[in-house]
PDB file of C-alpha atoms in Angstrom:
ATOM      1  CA  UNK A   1      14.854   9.327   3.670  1.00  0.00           C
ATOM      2  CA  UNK A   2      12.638   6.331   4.896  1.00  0.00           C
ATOM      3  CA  UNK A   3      13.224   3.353   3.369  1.00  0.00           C
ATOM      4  CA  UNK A   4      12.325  -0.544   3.343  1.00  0.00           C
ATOM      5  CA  UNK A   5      13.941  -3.452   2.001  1.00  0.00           C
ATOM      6  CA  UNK A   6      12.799  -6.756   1.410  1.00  0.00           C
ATOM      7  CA  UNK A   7      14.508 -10.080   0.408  1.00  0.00           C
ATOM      8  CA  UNK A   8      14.105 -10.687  -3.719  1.00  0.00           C
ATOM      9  CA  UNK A   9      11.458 -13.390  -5.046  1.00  0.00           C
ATOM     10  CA  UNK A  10      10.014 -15.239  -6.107  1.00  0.00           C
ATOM     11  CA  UNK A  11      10.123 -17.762  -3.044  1.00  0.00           C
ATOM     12  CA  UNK A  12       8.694 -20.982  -3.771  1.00  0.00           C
ATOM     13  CA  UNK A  13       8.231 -23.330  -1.359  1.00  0.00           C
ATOM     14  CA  UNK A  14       6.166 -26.437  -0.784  1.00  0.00           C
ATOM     15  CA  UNK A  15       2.941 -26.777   1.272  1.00  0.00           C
ATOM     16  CA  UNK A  16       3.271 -27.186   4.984  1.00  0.00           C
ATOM     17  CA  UNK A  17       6.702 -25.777   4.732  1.00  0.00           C
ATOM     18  CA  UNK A  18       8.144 -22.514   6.554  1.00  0.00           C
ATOM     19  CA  UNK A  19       8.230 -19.326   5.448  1.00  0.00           C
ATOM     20  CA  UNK A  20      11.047 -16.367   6.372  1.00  0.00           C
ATOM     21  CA  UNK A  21      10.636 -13.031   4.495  1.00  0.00           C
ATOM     22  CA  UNK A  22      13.177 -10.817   5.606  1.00  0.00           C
ATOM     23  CA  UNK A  23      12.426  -7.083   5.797  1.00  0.00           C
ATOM     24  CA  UNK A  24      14.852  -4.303   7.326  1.00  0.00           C
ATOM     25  CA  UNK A  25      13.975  -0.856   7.342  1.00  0.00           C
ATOM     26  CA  UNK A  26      15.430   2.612   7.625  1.00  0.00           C
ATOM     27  CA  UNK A  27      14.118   5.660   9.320  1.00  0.00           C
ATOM     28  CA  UNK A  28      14.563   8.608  11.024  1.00  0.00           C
ATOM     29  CA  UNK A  29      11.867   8.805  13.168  1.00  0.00           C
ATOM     30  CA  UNK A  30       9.718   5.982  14.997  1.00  0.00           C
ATOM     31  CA  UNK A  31       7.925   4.305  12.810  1.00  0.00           C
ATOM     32  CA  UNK A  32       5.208   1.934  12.865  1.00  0.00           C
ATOM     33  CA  UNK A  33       5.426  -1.215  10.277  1.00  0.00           C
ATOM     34  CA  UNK A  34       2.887  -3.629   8.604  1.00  0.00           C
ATOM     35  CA  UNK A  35       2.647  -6.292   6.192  1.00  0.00           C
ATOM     36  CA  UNK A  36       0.494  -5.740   3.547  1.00  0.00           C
ATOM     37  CA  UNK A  37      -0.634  -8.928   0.834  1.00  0.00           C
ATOM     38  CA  UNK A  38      -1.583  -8.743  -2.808  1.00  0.00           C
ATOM     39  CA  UNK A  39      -3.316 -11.361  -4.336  1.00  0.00           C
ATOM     40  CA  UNK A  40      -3.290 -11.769  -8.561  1.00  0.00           C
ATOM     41  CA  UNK A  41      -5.713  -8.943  -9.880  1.00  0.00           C
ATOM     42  CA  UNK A  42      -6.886  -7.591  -6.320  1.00  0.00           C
ATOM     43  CA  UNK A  43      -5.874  -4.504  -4.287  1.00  0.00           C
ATOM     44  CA  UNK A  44      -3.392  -4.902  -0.870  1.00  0.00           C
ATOM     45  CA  UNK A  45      -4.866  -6.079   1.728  1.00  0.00           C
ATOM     46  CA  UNK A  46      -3.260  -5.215   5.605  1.00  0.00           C
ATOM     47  CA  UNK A  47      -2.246  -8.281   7.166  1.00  0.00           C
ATOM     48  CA  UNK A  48      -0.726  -7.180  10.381  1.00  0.00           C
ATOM     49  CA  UNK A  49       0.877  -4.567  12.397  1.00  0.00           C
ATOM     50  CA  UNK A  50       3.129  -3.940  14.951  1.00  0.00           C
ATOM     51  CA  UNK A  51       3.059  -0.094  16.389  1.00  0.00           C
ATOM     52  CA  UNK A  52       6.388  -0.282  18.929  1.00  0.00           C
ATOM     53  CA  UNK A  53       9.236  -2.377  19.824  1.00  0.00           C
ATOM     54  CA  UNK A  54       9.223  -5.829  20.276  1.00  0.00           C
ATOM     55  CA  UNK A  55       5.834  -6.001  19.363  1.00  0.00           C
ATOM     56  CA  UNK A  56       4.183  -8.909  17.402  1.00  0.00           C
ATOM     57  CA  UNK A  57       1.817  -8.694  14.784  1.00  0.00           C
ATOM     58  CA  UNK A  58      -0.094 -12.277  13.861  1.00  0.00           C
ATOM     59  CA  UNK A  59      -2.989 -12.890  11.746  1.00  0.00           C
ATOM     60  CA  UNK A  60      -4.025 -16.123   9.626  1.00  0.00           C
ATOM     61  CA  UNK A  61      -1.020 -18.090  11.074  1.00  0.00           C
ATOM     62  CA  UNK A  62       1.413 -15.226   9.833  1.00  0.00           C
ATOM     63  CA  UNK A  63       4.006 -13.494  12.468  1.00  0.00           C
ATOM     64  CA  UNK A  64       6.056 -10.646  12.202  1.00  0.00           C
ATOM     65  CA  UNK A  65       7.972  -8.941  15.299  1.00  0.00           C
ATOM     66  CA  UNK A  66       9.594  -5.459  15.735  1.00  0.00           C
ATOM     67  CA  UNK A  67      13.160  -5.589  16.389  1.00  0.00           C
ATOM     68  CA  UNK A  68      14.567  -2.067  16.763  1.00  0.00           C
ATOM     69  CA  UNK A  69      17.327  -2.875  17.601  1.00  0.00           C
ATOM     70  CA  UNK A  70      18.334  -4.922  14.093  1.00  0.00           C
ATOM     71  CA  UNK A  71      15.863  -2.455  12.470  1.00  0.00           C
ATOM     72  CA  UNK A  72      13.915  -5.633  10.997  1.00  0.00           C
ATOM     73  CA  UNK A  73      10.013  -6.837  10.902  1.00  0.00           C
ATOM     74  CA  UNK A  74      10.344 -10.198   9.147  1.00  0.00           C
ATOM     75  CA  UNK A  75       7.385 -12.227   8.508  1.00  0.00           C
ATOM     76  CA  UNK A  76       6.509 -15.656   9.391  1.00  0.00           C
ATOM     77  CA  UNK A  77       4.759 -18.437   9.167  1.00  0.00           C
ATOM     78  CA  UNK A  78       4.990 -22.201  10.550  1.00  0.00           C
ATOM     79  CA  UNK A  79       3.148 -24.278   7.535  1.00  0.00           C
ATOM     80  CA  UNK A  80       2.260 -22.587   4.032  1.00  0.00           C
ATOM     81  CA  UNK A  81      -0.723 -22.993   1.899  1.00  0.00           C
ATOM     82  CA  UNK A  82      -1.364 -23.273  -1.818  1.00  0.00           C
ATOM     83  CA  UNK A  83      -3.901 -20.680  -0.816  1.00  0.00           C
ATOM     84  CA  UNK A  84      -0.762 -18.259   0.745  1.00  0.00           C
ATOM     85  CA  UNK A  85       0.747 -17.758  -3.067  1.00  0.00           C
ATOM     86  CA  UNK A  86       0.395 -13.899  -3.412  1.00  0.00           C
ATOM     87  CA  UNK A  87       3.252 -11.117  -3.123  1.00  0.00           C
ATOM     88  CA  UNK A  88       3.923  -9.490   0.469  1.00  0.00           C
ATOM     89  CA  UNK A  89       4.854  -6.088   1.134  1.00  0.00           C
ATOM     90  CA  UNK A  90       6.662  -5.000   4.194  1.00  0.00           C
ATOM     91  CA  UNK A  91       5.895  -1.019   4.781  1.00  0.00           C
ATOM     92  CA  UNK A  92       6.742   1.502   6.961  1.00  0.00           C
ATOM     93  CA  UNK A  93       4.689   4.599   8.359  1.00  0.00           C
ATOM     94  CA  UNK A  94       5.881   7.370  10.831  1.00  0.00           C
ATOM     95  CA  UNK A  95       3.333  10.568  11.946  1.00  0.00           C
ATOM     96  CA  UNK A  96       4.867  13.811  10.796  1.00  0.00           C
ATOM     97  CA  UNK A  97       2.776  16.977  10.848  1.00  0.00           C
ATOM     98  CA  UNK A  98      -0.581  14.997  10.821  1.00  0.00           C
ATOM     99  CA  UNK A  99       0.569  12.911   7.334  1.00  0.00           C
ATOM    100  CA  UNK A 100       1.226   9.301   7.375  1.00  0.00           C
ATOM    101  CA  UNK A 101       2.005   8.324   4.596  1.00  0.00           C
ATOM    102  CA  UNK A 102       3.364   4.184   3.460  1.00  0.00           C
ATOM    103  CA  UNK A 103       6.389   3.858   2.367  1.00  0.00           C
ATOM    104  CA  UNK A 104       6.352   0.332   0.748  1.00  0.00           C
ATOM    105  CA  UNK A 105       9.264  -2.253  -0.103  1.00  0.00           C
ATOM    106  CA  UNK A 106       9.409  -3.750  -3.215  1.00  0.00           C
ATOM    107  CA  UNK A 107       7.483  -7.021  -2.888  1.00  0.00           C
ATOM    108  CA  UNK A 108       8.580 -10.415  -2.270  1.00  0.00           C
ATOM    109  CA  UNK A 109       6.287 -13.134  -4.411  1.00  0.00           C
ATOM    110  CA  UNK A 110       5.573 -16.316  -2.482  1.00  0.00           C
ATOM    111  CA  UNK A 111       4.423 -18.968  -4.874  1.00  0.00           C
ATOM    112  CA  UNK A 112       3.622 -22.277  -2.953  1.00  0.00           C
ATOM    113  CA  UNK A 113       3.062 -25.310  -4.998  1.00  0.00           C
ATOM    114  CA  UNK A 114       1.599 -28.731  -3.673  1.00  0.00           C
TER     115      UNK A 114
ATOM    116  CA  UNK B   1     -13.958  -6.682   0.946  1.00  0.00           C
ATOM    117  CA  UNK B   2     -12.356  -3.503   2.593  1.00  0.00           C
ATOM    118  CA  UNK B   3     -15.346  -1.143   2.200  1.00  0.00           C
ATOM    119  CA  UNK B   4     -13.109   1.402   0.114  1.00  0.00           C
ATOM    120  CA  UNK B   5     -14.493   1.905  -3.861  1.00  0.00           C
ATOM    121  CA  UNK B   6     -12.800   2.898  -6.749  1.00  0.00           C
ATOM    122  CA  UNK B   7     -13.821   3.112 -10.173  1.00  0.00           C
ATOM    123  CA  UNK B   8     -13.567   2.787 -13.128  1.00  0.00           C
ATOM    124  CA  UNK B   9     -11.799  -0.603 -12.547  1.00  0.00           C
ATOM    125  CA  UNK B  10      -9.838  -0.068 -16.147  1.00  0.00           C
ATOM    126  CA  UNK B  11      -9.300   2.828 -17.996  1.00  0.00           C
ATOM    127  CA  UNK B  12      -7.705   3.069 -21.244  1.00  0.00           C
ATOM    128  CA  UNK B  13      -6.482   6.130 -23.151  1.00  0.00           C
ATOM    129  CA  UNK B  14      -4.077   8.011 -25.198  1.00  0.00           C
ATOM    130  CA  UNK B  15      -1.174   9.800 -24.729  1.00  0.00           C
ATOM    131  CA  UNK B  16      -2.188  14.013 -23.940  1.00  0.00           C
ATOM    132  CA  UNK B  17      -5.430  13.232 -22.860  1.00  0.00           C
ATOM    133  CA  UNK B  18      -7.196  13.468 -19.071  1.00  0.00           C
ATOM    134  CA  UNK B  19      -8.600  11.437 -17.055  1.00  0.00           C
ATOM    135  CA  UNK B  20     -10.379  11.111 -13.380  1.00  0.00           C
ATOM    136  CA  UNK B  21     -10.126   8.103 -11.264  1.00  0.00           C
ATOM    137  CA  UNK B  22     -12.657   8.164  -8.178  1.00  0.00           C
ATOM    138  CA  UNK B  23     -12.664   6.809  -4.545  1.00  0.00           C
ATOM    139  CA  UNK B  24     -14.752   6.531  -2.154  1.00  0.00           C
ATOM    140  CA  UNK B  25     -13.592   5.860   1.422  1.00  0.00           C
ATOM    141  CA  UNK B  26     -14.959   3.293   4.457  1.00  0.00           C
ATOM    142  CA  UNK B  27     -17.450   4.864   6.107  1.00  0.00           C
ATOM    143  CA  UNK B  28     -16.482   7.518   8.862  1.00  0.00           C
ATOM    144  CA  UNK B  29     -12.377   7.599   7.350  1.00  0.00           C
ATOM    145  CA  UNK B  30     -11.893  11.070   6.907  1.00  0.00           C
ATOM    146  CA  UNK B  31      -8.155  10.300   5.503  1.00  0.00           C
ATOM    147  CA  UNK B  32      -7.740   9.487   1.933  1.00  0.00           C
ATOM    148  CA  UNK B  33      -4.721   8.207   0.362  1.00  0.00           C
ATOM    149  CA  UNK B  34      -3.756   7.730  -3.069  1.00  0.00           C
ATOM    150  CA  UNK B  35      -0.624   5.627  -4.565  1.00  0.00           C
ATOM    151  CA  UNK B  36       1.023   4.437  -7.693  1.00  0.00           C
ATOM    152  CA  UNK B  37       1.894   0.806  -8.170  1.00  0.00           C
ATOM    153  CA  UNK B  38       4.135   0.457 -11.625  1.00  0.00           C
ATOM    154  CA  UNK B  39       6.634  -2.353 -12.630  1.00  0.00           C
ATOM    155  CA  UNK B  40       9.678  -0.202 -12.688  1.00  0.00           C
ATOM    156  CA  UNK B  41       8.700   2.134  -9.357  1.00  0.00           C
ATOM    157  CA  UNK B  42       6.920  -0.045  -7.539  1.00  0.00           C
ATOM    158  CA  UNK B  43       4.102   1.240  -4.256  1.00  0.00           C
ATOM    159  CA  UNK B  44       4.902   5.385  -4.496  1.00  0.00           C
ATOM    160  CA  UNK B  45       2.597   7.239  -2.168  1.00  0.00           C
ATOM    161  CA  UNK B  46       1.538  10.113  -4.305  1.00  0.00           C
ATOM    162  CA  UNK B  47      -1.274  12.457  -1.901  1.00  0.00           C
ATOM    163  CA  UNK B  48      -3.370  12.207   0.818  1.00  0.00           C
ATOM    164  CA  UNK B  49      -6.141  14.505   2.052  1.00  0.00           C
ATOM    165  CA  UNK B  50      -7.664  14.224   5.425  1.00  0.00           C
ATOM    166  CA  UNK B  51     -11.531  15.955   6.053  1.00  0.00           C
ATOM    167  CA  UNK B  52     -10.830  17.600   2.432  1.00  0.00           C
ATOM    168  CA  UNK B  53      -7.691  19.341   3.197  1.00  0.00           C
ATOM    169  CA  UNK B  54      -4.413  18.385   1.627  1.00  0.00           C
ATOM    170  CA  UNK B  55      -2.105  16.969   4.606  1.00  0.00           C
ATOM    171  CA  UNK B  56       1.005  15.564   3.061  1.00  0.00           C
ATOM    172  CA  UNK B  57       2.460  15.196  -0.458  1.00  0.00           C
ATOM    173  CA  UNK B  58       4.321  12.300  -1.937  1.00  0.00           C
ATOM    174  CA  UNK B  59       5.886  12.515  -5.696  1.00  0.00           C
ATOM    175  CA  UNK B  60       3.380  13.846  -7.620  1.00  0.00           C
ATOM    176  CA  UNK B  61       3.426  15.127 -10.428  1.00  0.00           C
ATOM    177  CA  UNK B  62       2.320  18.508 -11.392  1.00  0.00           C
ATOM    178  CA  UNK B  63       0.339  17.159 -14.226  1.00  0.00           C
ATOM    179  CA  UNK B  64      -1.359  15.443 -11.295  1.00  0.00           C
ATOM    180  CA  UNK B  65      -3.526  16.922  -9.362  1.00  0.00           C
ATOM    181  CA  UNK B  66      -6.434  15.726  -6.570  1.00  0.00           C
ATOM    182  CA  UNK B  67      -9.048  16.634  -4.042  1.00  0.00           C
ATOM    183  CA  UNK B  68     -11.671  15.553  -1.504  1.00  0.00           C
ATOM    184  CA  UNK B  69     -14.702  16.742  -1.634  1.00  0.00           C
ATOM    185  CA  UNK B  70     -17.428  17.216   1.596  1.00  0.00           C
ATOM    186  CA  UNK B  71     -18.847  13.808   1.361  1.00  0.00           C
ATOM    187  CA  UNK B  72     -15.103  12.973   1.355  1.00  0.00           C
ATOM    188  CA  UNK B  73     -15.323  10.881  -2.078  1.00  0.00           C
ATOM    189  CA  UNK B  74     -11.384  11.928  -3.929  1.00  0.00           C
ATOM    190  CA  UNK B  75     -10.925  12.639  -7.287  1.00  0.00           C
ATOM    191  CA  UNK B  76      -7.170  11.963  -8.522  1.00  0.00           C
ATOM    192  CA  UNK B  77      -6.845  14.202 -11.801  1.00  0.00           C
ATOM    193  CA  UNK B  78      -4.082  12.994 -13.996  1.00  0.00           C
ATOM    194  CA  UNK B  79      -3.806  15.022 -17.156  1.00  0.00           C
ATOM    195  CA  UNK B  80      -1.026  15.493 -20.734  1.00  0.00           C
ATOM    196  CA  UNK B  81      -1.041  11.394 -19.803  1.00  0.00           C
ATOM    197  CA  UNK B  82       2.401  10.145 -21.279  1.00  0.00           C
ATOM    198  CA  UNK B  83       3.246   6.340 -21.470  1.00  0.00           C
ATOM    199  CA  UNK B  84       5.081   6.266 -18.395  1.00  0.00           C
ATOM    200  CA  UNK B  85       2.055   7.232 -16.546  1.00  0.00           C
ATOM    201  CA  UNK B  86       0.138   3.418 -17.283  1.00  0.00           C
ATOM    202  CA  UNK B  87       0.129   1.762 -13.502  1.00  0.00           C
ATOM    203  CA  UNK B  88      -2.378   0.784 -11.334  1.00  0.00           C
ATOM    204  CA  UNK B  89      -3.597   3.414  -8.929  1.00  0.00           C
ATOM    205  CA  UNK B  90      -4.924   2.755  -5.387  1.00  0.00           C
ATOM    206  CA  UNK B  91      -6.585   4.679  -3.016  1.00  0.00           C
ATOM    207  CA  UNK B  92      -6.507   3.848   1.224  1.00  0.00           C
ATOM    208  CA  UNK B  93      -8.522   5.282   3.860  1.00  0.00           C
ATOM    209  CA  UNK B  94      -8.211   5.169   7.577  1.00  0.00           C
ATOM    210  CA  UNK B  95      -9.612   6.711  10.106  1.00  0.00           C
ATOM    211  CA  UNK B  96      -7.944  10.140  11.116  1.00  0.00           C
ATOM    212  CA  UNK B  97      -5.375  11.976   9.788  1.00  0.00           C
ATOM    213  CA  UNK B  98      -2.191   9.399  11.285  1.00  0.00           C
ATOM    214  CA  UNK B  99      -1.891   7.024  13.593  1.00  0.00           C
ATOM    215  CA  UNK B 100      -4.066   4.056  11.736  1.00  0.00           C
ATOM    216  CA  UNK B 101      -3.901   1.462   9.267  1.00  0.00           C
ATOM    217  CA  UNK B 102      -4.638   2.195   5.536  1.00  0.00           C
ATOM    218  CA  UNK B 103      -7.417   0.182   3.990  1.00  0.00           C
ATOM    219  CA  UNK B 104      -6.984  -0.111   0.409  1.00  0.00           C
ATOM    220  CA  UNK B 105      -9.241  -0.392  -2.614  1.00  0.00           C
ATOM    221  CA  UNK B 106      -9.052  -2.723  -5.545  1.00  0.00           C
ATOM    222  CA  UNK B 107      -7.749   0.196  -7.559  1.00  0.00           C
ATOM    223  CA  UNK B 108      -7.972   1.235 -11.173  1.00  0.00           C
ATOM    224  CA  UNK B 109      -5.757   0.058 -14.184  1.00  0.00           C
ATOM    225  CA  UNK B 110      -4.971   2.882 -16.438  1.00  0.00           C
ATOM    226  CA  UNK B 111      -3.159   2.246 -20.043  1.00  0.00           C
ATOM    227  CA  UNK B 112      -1.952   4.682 -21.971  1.00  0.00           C
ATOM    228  CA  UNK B 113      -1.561   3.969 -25.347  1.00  0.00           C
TER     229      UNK B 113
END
């Protein structure tokens, strides 16, 4: 079945630094992907999206490109914040029969101290 | 704020009993999702309904049940609760039935004790 996979956390970095999180996926159709971001005690909130190949999804400094050929979405960003601490998940979604249901990786916490 | 509600916000119970947890979507979504989001299973898309008909089916479990109703408000129905069953349960909308980005509520927090 569909699957995503995400590099383990916690990553903790410092402020201004860079930030790689790796996410491949699996799937046997043509999916769409997105990162989604949970902040402590709140619900996910969508943080970009990239619908086809080679695509790139940016919002609030953060970049992620679809690479179907590697099978990868991995998200970036040039110079952290304190304010960036929260856990990102990479997901996947592909149309079948009028469903489209997420299928999520497992998290990856960012914790960025000062 | 994503516009999509949920409540209650906690719910605490005990093992056998049944609860309700409640959603309502952004307005004009007619899709409503709901998911599971526990320690040891992590984000597990459980339902959705789009315009109050059931359109695809995750891992639910028969003790769990759901619906949409005509001012497309969802009910997720979770009943004999068993320890395993304490997560935090979200519900997404989007706009049609595929195709579009899920916005997610601040789900609820159920404990079952």
């Amino acid at each position: 079945g569909d699957s995503v996979t995400q590099m383990e956390g916690p990553v903790t970095l410092s402020e201004e630094a860079f930030l790689t999180i790796n996410c491949t996926y699996t799937a046997t159709g043509y999916p769409s992907l997105f990162w989604y971001v949970q902040y402590p005690g709140e619900g996910l909130q969508l943080l970009l999206k990239a619908t086809k190949a080679d695509d790139k999804g940016s919002n609030k400094g953060f970049e992620a490109t679809y690479r179907k050929e590697t099978t990868s979405f991995h998200l970036e960003k040039g110079s952290v914040q304190v304010s960036d601490s929260a856990v990102y998940f990479c997901a996947l979604s592909i149309l079948t029969g009028g469903g489209n249901k997420l299928t999520f990786g497992t998290g990856t916490q960012l914790k960025v101290e000062l | 704020d994503s516009g999509v509600t949920q409540t209650p916000k906690h719910l605490i119970t005990a093992t056998g009993q049944r609860v309700t947890l409640r959603c309502s979507p952004r307005s004009g979504d007619l899709s409503v999702y709901w998911y599971q989001q526990s320690l040891d299973q992590g984000l597990q898309f459980l339902i959705q309904y789009y315009n109050g008909e059931e359109r695809a089916k995750g891992n639910i479990l028969e003790r769990f049940s759901a619906q949409q109703f005509p001012d497309l408000h969802s009910e997720l129905n979770l009943s004999s609760l068993e320890l395993g069953d304490s997560a935090l349960y979200f519900c997404a909308s989007s706009a049609t039935g595929g195709g579009y980005e899920q916005y997610f509520g601040p789900g609820t927090r159920l404990t079952v004790t």
